[in-house]
Short mmCIF file of C-alpha atoms in Angstrom, two decimals:
data_model
loop_
_atom_site.label_atom_id
_atom_site.label_comp_id
_atom_site.label_asym_id
_atom_site.label_seq_id
_atom_site.Cartn_x
_atom_site.Cartn_y
_atom_site.Cartn_z
CA MET A 1 7.72 -64.10 172.40
CA ALA A 2 9.09 -67.63 172.77
CA ARG A 3 7.30 -70.49 170.99
CA LEU A 4 7.18 -72.85 173.97
CA ALA A 5 4.87 -72.77 177.01
CA GLN A 6 2.20 -70.54 175.54
CA THR A 7 -1.16 -70.32 177.34
CA HIS A 8 -4.21 -69.93 175.13
CA GLY A 9 -7.43 -68.18 176.08
CA LEU A 10 -5.94 -65.47 178.31
CA THR A 11 -7.73 -62.12 178.67
CA ASP A 12 -6.06 -58.83 177.72
CA VAL A 13 -5.59 -58.07 181.43
CA GLN A 14 -3.88 -61.42 182.06
CA GLN A 15 -1.58 -60.91 179.07
CA GLU A 16 -0.69 -57.41 180.26
CA ILE A 17 0.12 -58.63 183.80
CA LEU A 18 2.30 -61.45 182.44
CA SER A 19 4.09 -59.17 180.01
CA THR A 20 4.86 -56.71 182.85
CA VAL A 21 6.19 -59.49 185.11
CA ARG A 22 8.27 -61.03 182.31
CA ASP A 23 9.78 -57.64 181.52
CA PHE A 24 10.63 -57.15 185.23
CA VAL A 25 12.24 -60.62 185.36
CA ASP A 26 14.39 -59.98 182.28
CA LYS A 27 15.55 -56.53 183.45
CA GLU A 28 15.62 -56.74 187.27
CA ILE A 29 16.06 -60.41 188.25
CA ILE A 30 18.10 -62.39 185.68
CA PRO A 31 21.05 -59.91 185.56
CA VAL A 32 21.60 -60.04 189.36
CA ALA A 33 20.20 -63.45 190.44
CA THR A 34 23.36 -65.54 190.22
CA GLU A 35 25.50 -62.99 192.08
CA LEU A 36 22.92 -62.60 194.88
CA GLU A 37 22.46 -66.38 195.06
CA HIS A 38 26.19 -67.03 195.46
CA ARG A 39 26.22 -64.51 198.34
CA ASP A 40 23.02 -66.04 199.82
CA GLU A 41 21.71 -62.46 199.99
CA TYR A 42 18.04 -61.62 200.49
CA PRO A 43 16.82 -59.87 197.27
CA GLN A 44 15.33 -56.81 198.98
CA GLU A 45 15.34 -54.57 195.86
CA ILE A 46 13.61 -57.28 193.80
CA VAL A 47 10.99 -57.80 196.53
CA ASP A 48 10.37 -54.03 196.71
CA GLY A 49 9.91 -53.95 192.92
CA LEU A 50 7.39 -56.80 193.02
CA LYS A 51 5.52 -55.00 195.83
CA GLU A 52 5.19 -51.96 193.56
CA LEU A 53 3.87 -54.16 190.74
CA GLY A 54 1.15 -55.44 193.10
CA VAL A 55 2.31 -59.08 192.91
CA PHE A 56 1.86 -59.60 196.69
CA GLY A 57 -1.85 -58.87 196.28
CA LEU A 58 -2.36 -60.67 192.98
CA MET A 59 -5.03 -63.12 194.21
CA ILE A 60 -6.31 -61.09 197.19
CA PRO A 61 -9.85 -59.80 196.41
CA GLU A 62 -10.21 -56.20 195.22
CA GLU A 63 -12.30 -55.29 198.30
CA TYR A 64 -9.12 -55.80 200.37
CA GLY A 65 -6.88 -53.83 198.01
CA GLY A 66 -5.64 -56.73 195.90
CA LEU A 67 -5.97 -57.40 192.17
CA GLY A 68 -8.50 -60.25 192.62
CA GLU A 69 -6.86 -62.38 189.94
CA SER A 70 -7.25 -66.13 189.33
CA LEU A 71 -4.93 -68.96 190.40
CA LEU A 72 -4.01 -69.36 186.71
CA THR A 73 -2.77 -65.75 186.48
CA TYR A 74 -0.86 -66.19 189.70
CA ALA A 75 0.71 -69.51 188.61
CA LEU A 76 1.80 -68.02 185.26
CA CYS A 77 3.43 -65.11 187.13
CA VAL A 78 5.22 -67.59 189.42
CA GLU A 79 6.43 -69.45 186.32
CA GLU A 80 7.94 -66.21 184.96
CA ILE A 81 9.53 -65.28 188.31
CA ALA A 82 11.03 -68.77 188.80
CA ARG A 83 12.46 -68.50 185.29
CA GLY A 84 14.45 -65.56 186.69
CA TRP A 85 15.30 -66.93 190.12
CA MET A 86 13.38 -69.66 191.92
CA SER A 87 14.07 -68.25 195.40
CA VAL A 88 12.02 -65.13 194.63
CA SER A 89 9.01 -67.25 193.69
CA GLY A 90 9.34 -68.96 197.08
CA ILE A 91 9.18 -65.63 198.92
CA ILE A 92 5.89 -64.86 197.17
CA ASN A 93 4.39 -68.36 197.30
CA THR A 94 4.42 -68.78 201.09
CA HIS A 95 2.95 -65.28 201.49
CA PHE A 96 0.26 -66.17 198.99
CA ILE A 97 -0.68 -69.48 200.67
CA VAL A 98 -1.32 -67.66 203.98
CA ALA A 99 -3.39 -65.00 202.17
CA TYR A 100 -5.36 -67.74 200.39
CA MET A 101 -6.04 -69.58 203.68
CA LEU A 102 -7.23 -66.32 205.25
CA LYS A 103 -9.48 -65.55 202.28
CA GLN A 104 -11.01 -69.05 202.28
CA HIS A 105 -11.17 -69.84 206.00
CA GLY A 106 -10.57 -66.68 208.05
CA THR A 107 -13.17 -64.85 210.16
CA GLN A 108 -14.32 -61.48 208.84
CA GLU A 109 -12.22 -59.73 211.50
CA GLN A 110 -9.13 -61.74 210.47
CA LYS A 111 -9.65 -60.89 206.79
CA ASP A 112 -10.18 -57.18 207.56
CA THR A 113 -7.10 -57.11 209.81
CA PHE A 114 -4.60 -58.86 207.57
CA LEU A 115 -5.61 -58.99 203.89
CA PRO A 116 -5.31 -55.25 203.04
CA ARG A 117 -1.82 -55.11 204.57
CA MET A 118 -0.86 -58.39 202.87
CA ALA A 119 -2.03 -57.04 199.51
CA ALA A 120 0.26 -54.03 200.00
CA GLY A 121 3.17 -56.30 201.01
CA GLU A 122 3.33 -54.63 204.45
CA VAL A 123 2.45 -57.88 206.24
CA ARG A 124 4.44 -60.82 204.87
CA GLY A 125 3.27 -64.38 205.34
CA ALA A 126 4.90 -67.73 206.16
CA PHE A 127 3.27 -71.04 207.05
CA SER A 128 4.45 -73.88 209.22
CA MET A 129 3.37 -77.52 209.21
CA SER A 130 6.52 -79.67 209.31
CA GLU A 131 8.54 -80.61 212.38
CA PRO A 132 12.11 -81.94 212.72
CA ALA A 133 11.08 -85.59 213.15
CA LEU A 134 8.13 -86.05 210.82
CA GLY A 135 8.75 -84.84 207.24
CA SER A 136 5.62 -85.48 205.17
CA ASP A 137 3.74 -87.26 208.01
CA VAL A 138 1.68 -84.22 209.05
CA SER A 139 -0.69 -86.31 211.21
CA ALA A 140 2.24 -87.04 213.59
CA ILE A 141 2.83 -83.43 214.71
CA THR A 142 3.58 -83.01 218.41
CA SER A 143 3.48 -79.19 218.85
CA LYS A 144 0.61 -78.42 221.19
CA ALA A 145 -1.79 -75.63 222.08
CA VAL A 146 -3.44 -75.66 225.51
CA LYS A 147 -6.31 -73.28 226.36
CA ASP A 148 -5.69 -70.90 229.26
CA GLY A 149 -8.59 -68.47 229.76
CA ASP A 150 -8.97 -66.29 226.66
CA GLU A 151 -5.62 -67.42 225.30
CA TYR A 152 -3.82 -70.53 224.09
CA VAL A 153 -0.31 -71.48 225.17
CA LEU A 154 1.75 -73.01 222.33
CA ASN A 155 4.81 -75.24 222.77
CA GLY A 156 6.86 -77.16 220.23
CA GLN A 157 9.41 -76.96 217.43
CA LYS A 158 8.59 -76.43 213.74
CA MET A 159 10.90 -76.89 210.73
CA TRP A 160 11.38 -75.66 207.14
CA LEU A 161 9.68 -72.25 207.29
CA THR A 162 10.27 -70.39 204.04
CA ASN A 163 10.30 -66.66 204.96
CA GLY A 164 10.73 -67.64 208.62
CA GLY A 165 12.87 -64.59 209.37
CA THR A 166 11.43 -61.94 207.06
CA SER A 167 7.74 -62.75 207.62
CA THR A 168 5.53 -60.89 210.12
CA LEU A 169 2.59 -63.35 210.10
CA VAL A 170 2.99 -67.13 210.40
CA ALA A 171 0.17 -69.67 210.04
CA VAL A 172 1.24 -72.44 212.45
CA LEU A 173 -0.37 -75.90 212.60
CA VAL A 174 -0.42 -77.47 216.09
CA ARG A 175 -2.37 -80.11 218.01
CA SER A 176 -5.24 -78.86 220.21
CA ASP A 177 -7.10 -81.68 221.91
CA GLU A 178 -10.07 -79.76 223.35
CA GLY A 179 -13.36 -81.31 222.18
CA HIS A 180 -11.48 -84.22 220.61
CA PRO A 181 -11.24 -87.21 222.98
CA GLU A 182 -8.22 -89.46 223.14
CA GLY A 183 -8.30 -91.97 220.26
CA SER A 184 -10.14 -89.72 217.75
CA ALA A 185 -8.58 -89.32 214.29
CA PRO A 186 -5.30 -87.31 214.60
CA HIS A 187 -6.23 -84.81 211.86
CA LYS A 188 -9.39 -83.79 213.77
CA SER A 189 -7.40 -82.40 216.68
CA MET A 190 -5.30 -79.90 214.71
CA THR A 191 -5.70 -76.13 214.68
CA THR A 192 -4.09 -73.34 212.64
CA PHE A 193 -3.01 -70.30 214.65
CA LEU A 194 -2.20 -66.90 213.12
CA VAL A 195 0.99 -65.81 214.86
CA GLU A 196 2.13 -62.20 214.48
CA LYS A 197 5.81 -61.47 215.05
CA GLU A 198 8.63 -59.04 214.37
CA PRO A 199 10.90 -59.80 211.38
CA GLY A 200 14.40 -61.00 212.22
CA PHE A 201 16.12 -63.77 214.18
CA GLY A 202 16.36 -64.68 217.86
CA GLU A 203 13.40 -64.11 220.19
CA VAL A 204 10.98 -62.23 217.89
CA ARG A 205 8.19 -62.09 220.50
CA PRO A 206 7.91 -63.53 224.01
CA GLY A 207 7.89 -67.33 223.75
CA LEU A 208 8.79 -67.40 220.03
CA THR A 209 12.33 -67.88 218.69
CA ILE A 210 13.58 -68.03 215.08
CA PRO A 211 17.11 -69.41 215.60
CA GLY A 212 18.63 -68.40 212.24
CA LYS A 213 18.84 -69.39 208.59
CA ILE A 214 19.32 -73.04 207.62
CA ASP A 215 22.31 -73.31 205.26
CA LYS A 216 21.12 -75.01 202.06
CA MET A 217 22.62 -76.52 198.90
CA GLY A 218 20.46 -74.26 196.71
CA TYR A 219 17.31 -72.15 197.05
CA LYS A 220 19.48 -69.46 198.63
CA GLY A 221 18.63 -65.82 199.23
CA VAL A 222 15.26 -66.74 200.71
CA ASP A 223 15.46 -67.52 204.44
CA THR A 224 14.48 -71.05 205.50
CA THR A 225 14.28 -71.45 209.27
CA GLU A 226 13.12 -73.35 212.33
CA LEU A 227 10.51 -71.94 214.72
CA ILE A 228 10.58 -72.69 218.45
CA MET A 229 7.54 -72.04 220.67
CA ASP A 230 8.10 -72.08 224.42
CA GLY A 231 5.07 -70.78 226.32
CA LEU A 232 3.94 -68.69 223.32
CA ARG A 233 0.62 -67.04 224.26
CA ILE A 234 -1.86 -66.45 221.41
CA PRO A 235 -5.34 -64.90 221.87
CA ALA A 236 -8.35 -67.09 220.96
CA ASN A 237 -9.34 -64.67 218.15
CA ARG A 238 -6.17 -65.74 216.28
CA VAL A 239 -7.42 -69.30 215.70
CA LEU A 240 -7.88 -69.36 211.91
CA GLY A 241 -11.63 -69.36 211.26
CA GLY A 242 -12.39 -68.97 214.97
CA VAL A 243 -12.94 -72.72 215.58
CA THR A 244 -10.38 -75.32 216.69
CA GLY A 245 -10.00 -78.73 215.03
CA ARG A 246 -10.10 -77.51 211.42
CA GLY A 247 -6.40 -76.83 210.94
CA PHE A 248 -5.56 -79.94 208.94
CA TYR A 249 -8.22 -79.24 206.29
CA GLN A 250 -7.23 -75.55 206.10
CA MET A 251 -3.56 -76.41 205.61
CA MET A 252 -4.30 -79.11 203.01
CA ASP A 253 -6.40 -76.60 201.04
CA GLY A 254 -3.46 -74.17 201.11
CA VAL A 255 -0.95 -76.85 200.12
CA GLU A 256 -3.15 -77.99 197.21
CA VAL A 257 -2.87 -74.48 195.76
CA GLY A 258 0.82 -74.46 196.73
CA ARG A 259 1.37 -77.60 194.64
CA VAL A 260 0.17 -75.78 191.53
CA ASN A 261 2.70 -73.10 192.36
CA VAL A 262 5.54 -75.60 192.84
CA ALA A 263 4.59 -77.04 189.43
CA ALA A 264 4.78 -73.49 188.03
CA ARG A 265 8.24 -73.05 189.56
CA GLY A 266 9.37 -76.30 187.92
CA CYS A 267 8.05 -75.02 184.58
CA GLY A 268 9.88 -71.71 184.99
CA VAL A 269 13.24 -73.24 185.95
CA ALA A 270 12.96 -75.79 183.09
CA GLN A 271 12.21 -73.00 180.61
CA ARG A 272 15.28 -71.08 181.71
CA ALA A 273 17.46 -74.20 181.50
CA PHE A 274 16.17 -74.84 177.97
CA GLU A 275 16.90 -71.21 176.97
CA LEU A 276 20.45 -71.48 178.33
CA GLY A 277 21.02 -74.87 176.68
CA ILE A 278 19.78 -73.93 173.20
CA SER A 279 21.65 -70.62 173.29
CA TYR A 280 24.95 -72.22 174.35
CA ALA A 281 24.55 -75.02 171.77
CA GLN A 282 24.54 -72.43 168.96
CA GLN A 283 27.60 -70.58 170.27
CA ARG A 284 29.90 -73.48 171.21
CA HIS A 285 31.85 -75.09 168.34
CA THR A 286 33.37 -78.57 168.18
CA PHE A 287 34.70 -80.51 165.19
CA GLY A 288 34.31 -77.41 163.00
CA LYS A 289 30.62 -76.62 163.64
CA PRO A 290 28.25 -75.41 166.39
CA ILE A 291 27.35 -78.29 168.71
CA ALA A 292 23.67 -77.58 167.91
CA GLN A 293 24.36 -79.15 164.50
CA HIS A 294 25.38 -82.45 166.09
CA GLN A 295 22.49 -84.90 166.16
CA ALA A 296 23.23 -85.92 169.76
CA ILE A 297 22.61 -82.34 170.92
CA GLN A 298 19.52 -81.89 168.73
CA PHE A 299 18.01 -84.99 170.35
CA LYS A 300 18.62 -83.47 173.79
CA LEU A 301 17.03 -80.15 172.75
CA ALA A 302 14.00 -81.97 171.31
CA GLU A 303 13.47 -83.92 174.54
CA MET A 304 13.96 -80.81 176.70
CA ALA A 305 11.46 -78.73 174.71
CA THR A 306 8.85 -81.51 174.79
CA LYS A 307 9.17 -81.76 178.58
CA VAL A 308 8.87 -77.97 179.00
CA GLU A 309 5.70 -77.99 176.89
CA ALA A 310 4.12 -81.00 178.66
CA ALA A 311 4.80 -79.70 182.19
CA HIS A 312 3.37 -76.27 181.32
CA ALA A 313 0.18 -77.82 179.91
CA MET A 314 -0.41 -79.92 183.04
CA MET A 315 0.25 -76.98 185.36
CA VAL A 316 -2.23 -74.77 183.45
CA ASN A 317 -4.84 -77.53 183.55
CA ALA A 318 -4.49 -77.93 187.34
CA ALA A 319 -4.81 -74.15 187.90
CA ARG A 320 -7.86 -73.84 185.65
CA LYS A 321 -9.58 -76.74 187.43
CA LYS A 322 -9.13 -75.06 190.85
CA ASP A 323 -10.35 -71.74 189.41
CA SER A 324 -13.52 -73.43 188.14
CA GLY A 325 -14.35 -74.50 191.72
CA GLU A 326 -13.72 -78.19 191.07
CA ARG A 327 -11.61 -80.50 193.22
CA ASN A 328 -8.08 -80.49 191.77
CA ASP A 329 -5.96 -82.60 194.13
CA LEU A 330 -5.39 -85.25 191.42
CA GLU A 331 -4.41 -82.68 188.76
CA ALA A 332 -2.29 -80.63 191.20
CA GLY A 333 -0.46 -83.77 192.36
CA MET A 334 0.19 -84.89 188.78
CA ALA A 335 1.34 -81.42 187.70
CA LYS A 336 3.67 -81.02 190.70
CA TYR A 337 5.11 -84.52 190.22
CA LEU A 338 5.65 -84.21 186.46
CA ALA A 339 6.92 -80.61 186.45
CA SER A 340 9.47 -81.22 189.21
CA GLU A 341 10.79 -84.45 187.63
CA TYR A 342 10.95 -82.92 184.15
CA CYS A 343 12.58 -79.79 185.56
CA LYS A 344 15.40 -81.88 187.06
CA GLU A 345 15.88 -83.71 183.74
CA VAL A 346 15.83 -80.57 181.57
CA VAL A 347 18.29 -78.82 183.90
CA GLU A 348 20.62 -81.83 183.79
CA ASP A 349 20.51 -81.95 179.98
CA ALA A 350 21.30 -78.21 179.78
CA PHE A 351 24.14 -78.83 182.25
CA ARG A 352 25.49 -81.63 180.00
CA ILE A 353 25.25 -79.39 176.91
CA HIS A 354 27.45 -76.85 178.72
CA GLY A 355 30.13 -79.52 179.23
CA GLY A 356 32.87 -78.49 181.66
CA TYR A 357 31.56 -74.92 181.80
CA GLY A 358 28.33 -76.17 183.42
CA PHE A 359 30.44 -76.96 186.48
CA SER A 360 31.72 -73.38 186.69
CA LYS A 361 30.01 -70.88 189.00
CA GLU A 362 30.45 -68.34 186.19
CA TYR A 363 27.61 -69.96 184.25
CA GLU A 364 23.97 -69.64 185.29
CA ILE A 365 23.24 -73.34 184.74
CA GLU A 366 25.37 -74.20 187.80
CA ARG A 367 22.85 -72.34 189.99
CA LEU A 368 19.86 -74.04 188.35
CA TYR A 369 21.49 -77.43 188.87
CA ARG A 370 21.49 -76.82 192.65
CA GLU A 371 17.98 -75.30 192.71
CA ALA A 372 16.04 -78.00 190.83
CA PRO A 373 16.29 -80.72 193.55
CA MET A 374 14.27 -78.61 196.03
CA LEU A 375 11.21 -79.03 193.79
CA LEU A 376 11.42 -82.82 194.19
CA ILE A 377 10.75 -82.48 197.94
CA GLY A 378 8.91 -79.14 198.45
CA GLU A 379 5.12 -79.24 199.15
CA GLY A 380 5.26 -83.02 199.49
CA THR A 381 7.87 -85.31 197.93
CA ALA A 382 7.42 -87.01 194.56
CA GLU A 383 6.57 -90.18 196.47
CA ILE A 384 3.81 -88.41 198.43
CA GLN A 385 2.38 -87.05 195.15
CA LYS A 386 2.30 -90.57 193.73
CA MET A 387 0.45 -91.81 196.83
CA ILE A 388 -2.14 -89.02 196.43
CA ILE A 389 -2.49 -89.70 192.70
CA GLY A 390 -2.81 -93.47 193.25
CA ARG A 391 -5.50 -93.12 195.93
CA ARG A 392 -7.52 -90.66 193.86
CA LEU A 393 -7.33 -92.90 190.78
CA LEU A 394 -8.66 -95.83 192.83
CA GLU A 395 -11.56 -93.62 193.98
CA GLU A 396 -12.33 -92.54 190.42
CA TYR A 397 -11.96 -96.00 188.86
CA ARG A 398 -13.41 -98.14 191.64
CA PHE A 399 -13.84 -101.74 190.46
CA GLN A 400 -17.52 -102.61 190.22
CA GLY A 401 -17.41 -106.38 190.64
#
């Protein structure tokens, strides 16, 4: 077992789950990840293997067929999976956020309908907040739902759906003005709808189109898409929680948990970059000795290892705080911000250690170098995290003058 990024106080069950996932990553993901990534190929065999391990139901309660594990266990599994290939952790994370939102906010009928099939990996989740023109400004969404008898009619365009093509259930945030007069706070007129669809691209149900995959710099393999609603009819019993106007709070709760998972991804990618860097430094010789014996390289390795350790500790702290039932938006924001920034820096140092070979597609570090930037913008940019952190600090340390 590696010395870095250890988590103390885990139960025997948690250790066994992590050991199983790490073994799967080493045997089934790392050997094929770079080849699949270069082909931008969906990792179906890997996903099937994770289904068998029960990873899709890791945090879904046992009564619905899941493992009923904590956010900490889940985040540590995400860290291991991202260490193998970050795209795979994205496939699981969006599924998990929808399952978490259902567990926390869904009606009993919604939980009974979806959670058992989500735990088995039969129903696969995606969630959709962003739109082409708004980025992180969620309060500015323009997609609308209008009530028509026992149904709602949804219109609008959504952007950046991870799992947009392969998913069969999408949690979509739109504006629904009923009961919220003109001029009321924007976030009070938002509703989350549970939209069932066929997997694939094109018109996947009447009124709902998934145009195709967005071609990306990195984070390949996983499908990232748009979603276009044009007269999409959704029954009233598919409003998450059964009541309109609560969508913003439901989505923010899901994203708060998602931020812990993005932090975990940053930790996993940084760990892998460190492993690659320290291994290469001991094999590559210059001036008659391994480059690991040059002080310049040892300084880099020392900085990289310290960043891996610090990011892991903050991520674990944020997960444990959420598990204890406490508010964790400050800790989740800090963990996501630090882990993504440190991940980028550790990956770049490993890339530098590889010299010219880091630029070659033959070496794994080239893939990591293109993957790390996604973490700087996913689940809220670094700048958004700093805004959240700053506001929370001012609440906690209010000047008493």
